[in-house]
Each structure stands twice: as structure tokens, then as C-alpha cells.
Amino acid sequence: MTITFLGTGTSQGIPIIGSTHPVCLSEDFKDKRLRVSVLVEWDDYAYVIDCGPDFRQQMLRAHCRKIDGIIFTHEHSDHVAGLDDVRPFYFRQGDIDIYAHERVIASLTKRFDYIFETKNKYPGVPTLSINTIENKPFQLKNLTVVPINGMHHKLQVFGFRFKDFAYLTDMKTVEDSEIEKIKNVKVLVINALRIEPHLSHFNLEEALQFIDKVNPQTAYLTHISHLLGFHEAVENTLPEGVFLAYDTLQITL
């Protein structure tokens, strides 16, 4: 299994438009972060978790020629705004599978009503095959995926476990019963927005505490804002086995 970090930034990305913050002005490519997303590949299958407003750019950069589906964590714009850009895949492959909580499906149907239109549909619009997921395992081809339920302030979000890889983003609270589902995974990805506490995201301290509970072999931090600091400087402060993810990073399990 190969995981490619398509984006590791928060909702505004880094650099932020018009910002003169030192991290936004950094020349280090690891400090330049598109909106958060990963590509998960195994055998001949490829699934994307979330498709935010940078989806097109991410697919081009990753030289991705086909996807078997998109899995959504939740409906916020930085996770769904690129949905229309699945069109090239649809033109080559046909209907594209999407997987999401029923609330997220309802939000997508409202936001992208022209995609879900069944009468007089514009011919250039993609067609999506809807798969509603709950907090129980579901199947992607030959692999069982385990949802991990969490709260993004007052909004329910899903993380996902793929064998020994677990991906959670936009988490603020996770019940112990959900943490049990991912204990001792080989690789954990978890959000760490900034140093200071935040209403709806783990800050760095909370992310490290969460990693201690899960006890993975290796952990990567994602959904990072400029307020976390420079990539190189922050990574030098992290415990053994914990790293900052960065755009284009690939890991293999």
C-alpha cells in the first residue's frame, strides 16, 4: 500500500493569499501546503480521501490517471470543493464512486445540484455513484475500511483505517471506543493545526497526546497552518517516530 500526501494544509493553504507571515514567505517547498487530502493505492486500486479546491492541481502533480473512488471525511469546503474536477476521470472511466456519511451526501447534493440532477442533465457533467457509509466497516474492492468516528467541534467527522494505516483529520475529540479501533497501527496520520489551542482542531500538544494513546510505529501530522511554524524547525522538536507530513510525501506499508 502506498500513501501519497496530496495536500497537508489547513483551509486557507500555505501561503495564505496576501499574507506576509514568515512561514507564508518561506522558500522551503515543505512549507507550501495545498488543502488536505491523501491518495491511497494498493494492488491496482486508487482512492482519494477528500477532494478540496486544489484537487485538479493535486491530480496533475501526482500524475494520477485513474481513481476508483473518493471517500469524504466531512462536508467542509476545503474537503469537497474540487468535486467537479472529477470530470476527466468520469470521461475516461464512467461513473465515479463516492463514499460519505448521509449528511455529507445531502450537503454535496445541495451544493453540486447540477451533478446530481437526473432530468435534463448537462452532458459535460460527471455522474457519481453514491455509497452511504455509517460507523461500521465497509468494502473497497478487496480491502475492508474501518471508519473512525470523531467530532470537529460540534460536527461529526470520519477518519478511516486501511489495514495498518489510519488517517484522521479535522479531529478535536475522539471517544476511547473509537481510539481502540486504531491502537497500535503501523502508521497514523492526525491533524495538528497550530501551537495554540483551537475550537475544532487538535493543536500540536493534543495531537501528540493522541499519538501516545494510539501508540503507532510512526505518526505524521497534517492539516497544518502557518501558525504551527516552519516545517524544519517544528520537526526538530518532535518526539521519535513523529514527523510533519508535507505535500508529495509518499510512504509505503
CSV table of C-alpha atoms in Angstrom, one decimal, residues 34-175:
chain,number,residue,atom,x,y,z
A,34,LEU,CA,-2.3,22.6,-0.5
A,35,ARG,CA,-5.6,21.7,1.1
A,36,VAL,CA,-5.5,18.4,3.0
A,37,SER,CA,-6.0,15.1,1.1
A,38,VAL,CA,-4.3,11.8,0.5
A,39,LEU,CA,-4.2,9.2,-2.3
A,40,VAL,CA,-4.3,5.6,-1.1
A,41,GLU,CA,-3.2,2.9,-3.6
A,42,TRP,CA,-2.9,-0.9,-3.3
A,43,ASP,CA,-2.8,-3.6,-5.9
A,44,ASP,CA,-4.3,-1.8,-9.0
A,45,TYR,CA,-6.7,0.4,-7.0
A,46,ALA,CA,-6.6,4.1,-6.1
A,47,TYR,CA,-8.8,6.0,-3.8
A,48,VAL,CA,-8.7,9.7,-2.7
A,49,ILE,CA,-9.7,10.8,0.7
A,50,ASP,CA,-11.4,14.2,0.3
A,51,CYS,CA,-11.2,16.5,-2.8
A,52,GLY,CA,-10.8,20.1,-1.9
A,53,PRO,CA,-10.3,23.2,-4.1
A,54,ASP,CA,-6.8,22.1,-5.0
A,55,PHE,CA,-7.9,18.7,-6.4
A,56,ARG,CA,-7.1,19.4,-10.0
A,57,GLN,CA,-3.6,20.6,-9.2
A,58,GLN,CA,-3.0,17.7,-6.9
A,59,MET,CA,-4.0,15.1,-9.5
A,60,LEU,CA,-1.8,16.7,-12.1
A,61,ARG,CA,1.2,16.9,-9.7
A,62,ALA,CA,0.7,13.2,-8.7
A,63,HIS,CA,0.4,12.1,-12.3
A,64,CYS,CA,-2.8,10.4,-11.3
A,65,ARG,CA,-4.5,8.9,-14.4
A,66,LYS,CA,-7.4,7.0,-12.7
A,67,ILE,CA,-9.2,6.8,-9.4
A,68,ASP,CA,-11.6,4.1,-8.1
A,69,GLY,CA,-13.4,6.5,-5.8
A,70,ILE,CA,-13.4,9.4,-3.4
A,71,ILE,CA,-14.0,9.0,0.4
A,72,PHE,CA,-15.2,12.0,2.3
A,73,THR,CA,-14.4,12.8,5.9
A,74,HIS,CA,-17.0,15.6,6.1
A,75,GLU,CA,-18.5,18.4,4.0
A,76,HIS,CA,-16.4,21.5,4.7
A,77,SER,CA,-15.3,23.4,1.6
A,78,ASP,CA,-11.6,22.6,1.9
A,79,HIS,CA,-12.6,18.9,1.7
A,80,VAL,CA,-15.2,18.9,-1.1
A,81,ALA,CA,-14.9,22.0,-3.3
A,82,GLY,CA,-13.0,20.2,-6.0
A,83,LEU,CA,-15.7,17.6,-6.7
A,84,ASP,CA,-16.5,19.0,-10.2
A,85,ASP,CA,-12.9,18.3,-11.3
A,86,VAL,CA,-13.5,14.5,-11.3
A,87,ARG,CA,-14.8,15.1,-14.9
A,88,PRO,CA,-11.6,13.9,-16.7
A,89,PHE,CA,-11.8,10.7,-14.7
A,90,TYR,CA,-15.5,10.3,-15.5
A,91,PHE,CA,-14.9,10.9,-19.2
A,92,ARG,CA,-12.4,8.1,-19.3
A,93,GLN,CA,-13.8,5.7,-16.7
A,94,GLY,CA,-17.5,6.3,-16.4
A,95,ASP,CA,-19.4,6.8,-13.1
A,96,ILE,CA,-17.2,7.7,-10.2
A,97,ASP,CA,-17.9,6.1,-6.8
A,98,ILE,CA,-18.1,8.4,-3.8
A,99,TYR,CA,-18.4,7.3,-0.1
A,100,ALA,CA,-19.7,9.5,2.6
A,101,HIS,CA,-22.0,9.9,5.6
A,102,GLU,CA,-25.6,10.5,4.6
A,103,ARG,CA,-25.4,14.1,6.0
A,104,VAL,CA,-22.4,14.7,3.7
A,105,ILE,CA,-24.2,13.2,0.7
A,106,ALA,CA,-27.1,15.6,1.4
A,107,SER,CA,-24.7,18.6,1.5
A,108,LEU,CA,-23.0,17.6,-1.7
A,109,THR,CA,-26.4,17.1,-3.4
A,110,LYS,CA,-27.3,20.7,-2.4
A,111,ARG,CA,-24.0,22.3,-3.3
A,112,PHE,CA,-23.5,20.4,-6.5
A,113,ASP,CA,-27.1,20.0,-7.5
A,114,TYR,CA,-26.2,20.1,-11.2
A,115,ILE,CA,-24.1,16.9,-10.8
A,116,PHE,CA,-26.8,15.0,-9.0
A,117,GLU,CA,-29.5,16.2,-11.4
A,118,THR,CA,-31.4,13.3,-13.0
A,119,LYS,CA,-33.5,15.3,-15.6
A,120,ASN,CA,-32.1,17.5,-18.3
A,121,LYS,CA,-28.6,16.9,-17.0
A,122,TYR,CA,-25.9,18.9,-18.9
A,123,PRO,CA,-23.9,16.4,-21.0
A,124,GLY,CA,-20.5,17.6,-19.7
A,125,VAL,CA,-21.3,17.0,-16.0
A,126,PRO,CA,-19.9,13.9,-14.2
A,127,THR,CA,-22.1,11.2,-12.9
A,128,LEU,CA,-21.3,9.9,-9.4
A,129,SER,CA,-22.3,6.6,-7.8
A,130,ILE,CA,-23.3,7.2,-4.2
A,131,ASN,CA,-22.3,4.9,-1.4
A,132,THR,CA,-23.5,5.9,2.0
A,133,ILE,CA,-21.3,4.9,4.9
A,134,GLU,CA,-22.0,4.6,8.6
A,135,ASN,CA,-19.8,3.9,11.6
A,136,LYS,CA,-19.2,0.3,10.6
A,137,PRO,CA,-16.7,-1.3,8.2
A,138,PHE,CA,-17.3,-1.2,4.5
A,139,GLN,CA,-15.6,-2.7,1.5
A,140,LEU,CA,-13.4,-1.1,-1.1
A,141,LYS,CA,-12.7,-3.8,-3.7
A,142,ASN,CA,-10.6,-6.4,-1.8
A,143,LEU,CA,-10.0,-4.2,1.3
A,144,THR,CA,-12.1,-3.6,4.4
A,145,VAL,CA,-12.1,0.0,5.6
A,146,VAL,CA,-12.9,0.8,9.2
A,147,PRO,CA,-14.4,4.3,9.9
A,148,ILE,CA,-13.2,6.1,13.0
A,149,ASN,CA,-15.8,8.5,14.4
A,150,GLY,CA,-14.8,11.9,15.8
A,151,MET,CA,-16.0,15.4,16.4
A,152,HIS,CA,-14.8,18.5,14.7
A,153,HIS,CA,-16.2,20.9,17.4
A,154,LYS,CA,-19.9,20.0,17.0
A,155,LEU,CA,-19.7,18.3,13.6
A,156,GLN,CA,-19.3,14.6,13.2
A,157,VAL,CA,-16.4,13.6,11.0
A,158,PHE,CA,-15.0,10.2,9.9
A,159,GLY,CA,-11.4,9.1,9.9
A,160,PHE,CA,-10.5,5.8,8.2
A,161,ARG,CA,-8.3,2.7,8.9
A,162,PHE,CA,-6.9,0.8,5.9
A,163,LYS,CA,-5.2,-2.2,7.3
A,164,ASP,CA,-2.2,-0.8,9.3
A,165,PHE,CA,-2.7,2.7,8.1
A,166,ALA,CA,-5.1,5.2,9.8
A,167,TYR,CA,-6.0,8.6,8.6
A,168,LEU,CA,-7.8,11.2,10.8
A,169,THR,CA,-8.2,14.9,10.1
A,170,ASP,CA,-10.2,17.8,11.5
A,171,MET,CA,-10.5,16.0,14.8
A,172,LYS,CA,-11.0,17.7,18.2
A,173,THR,CA,-12.4,14.9,20.3
A,174,VAL,CA,-12.4,11.1,19.7
A,175,GLU,CA,-14.0,8.7,22.1
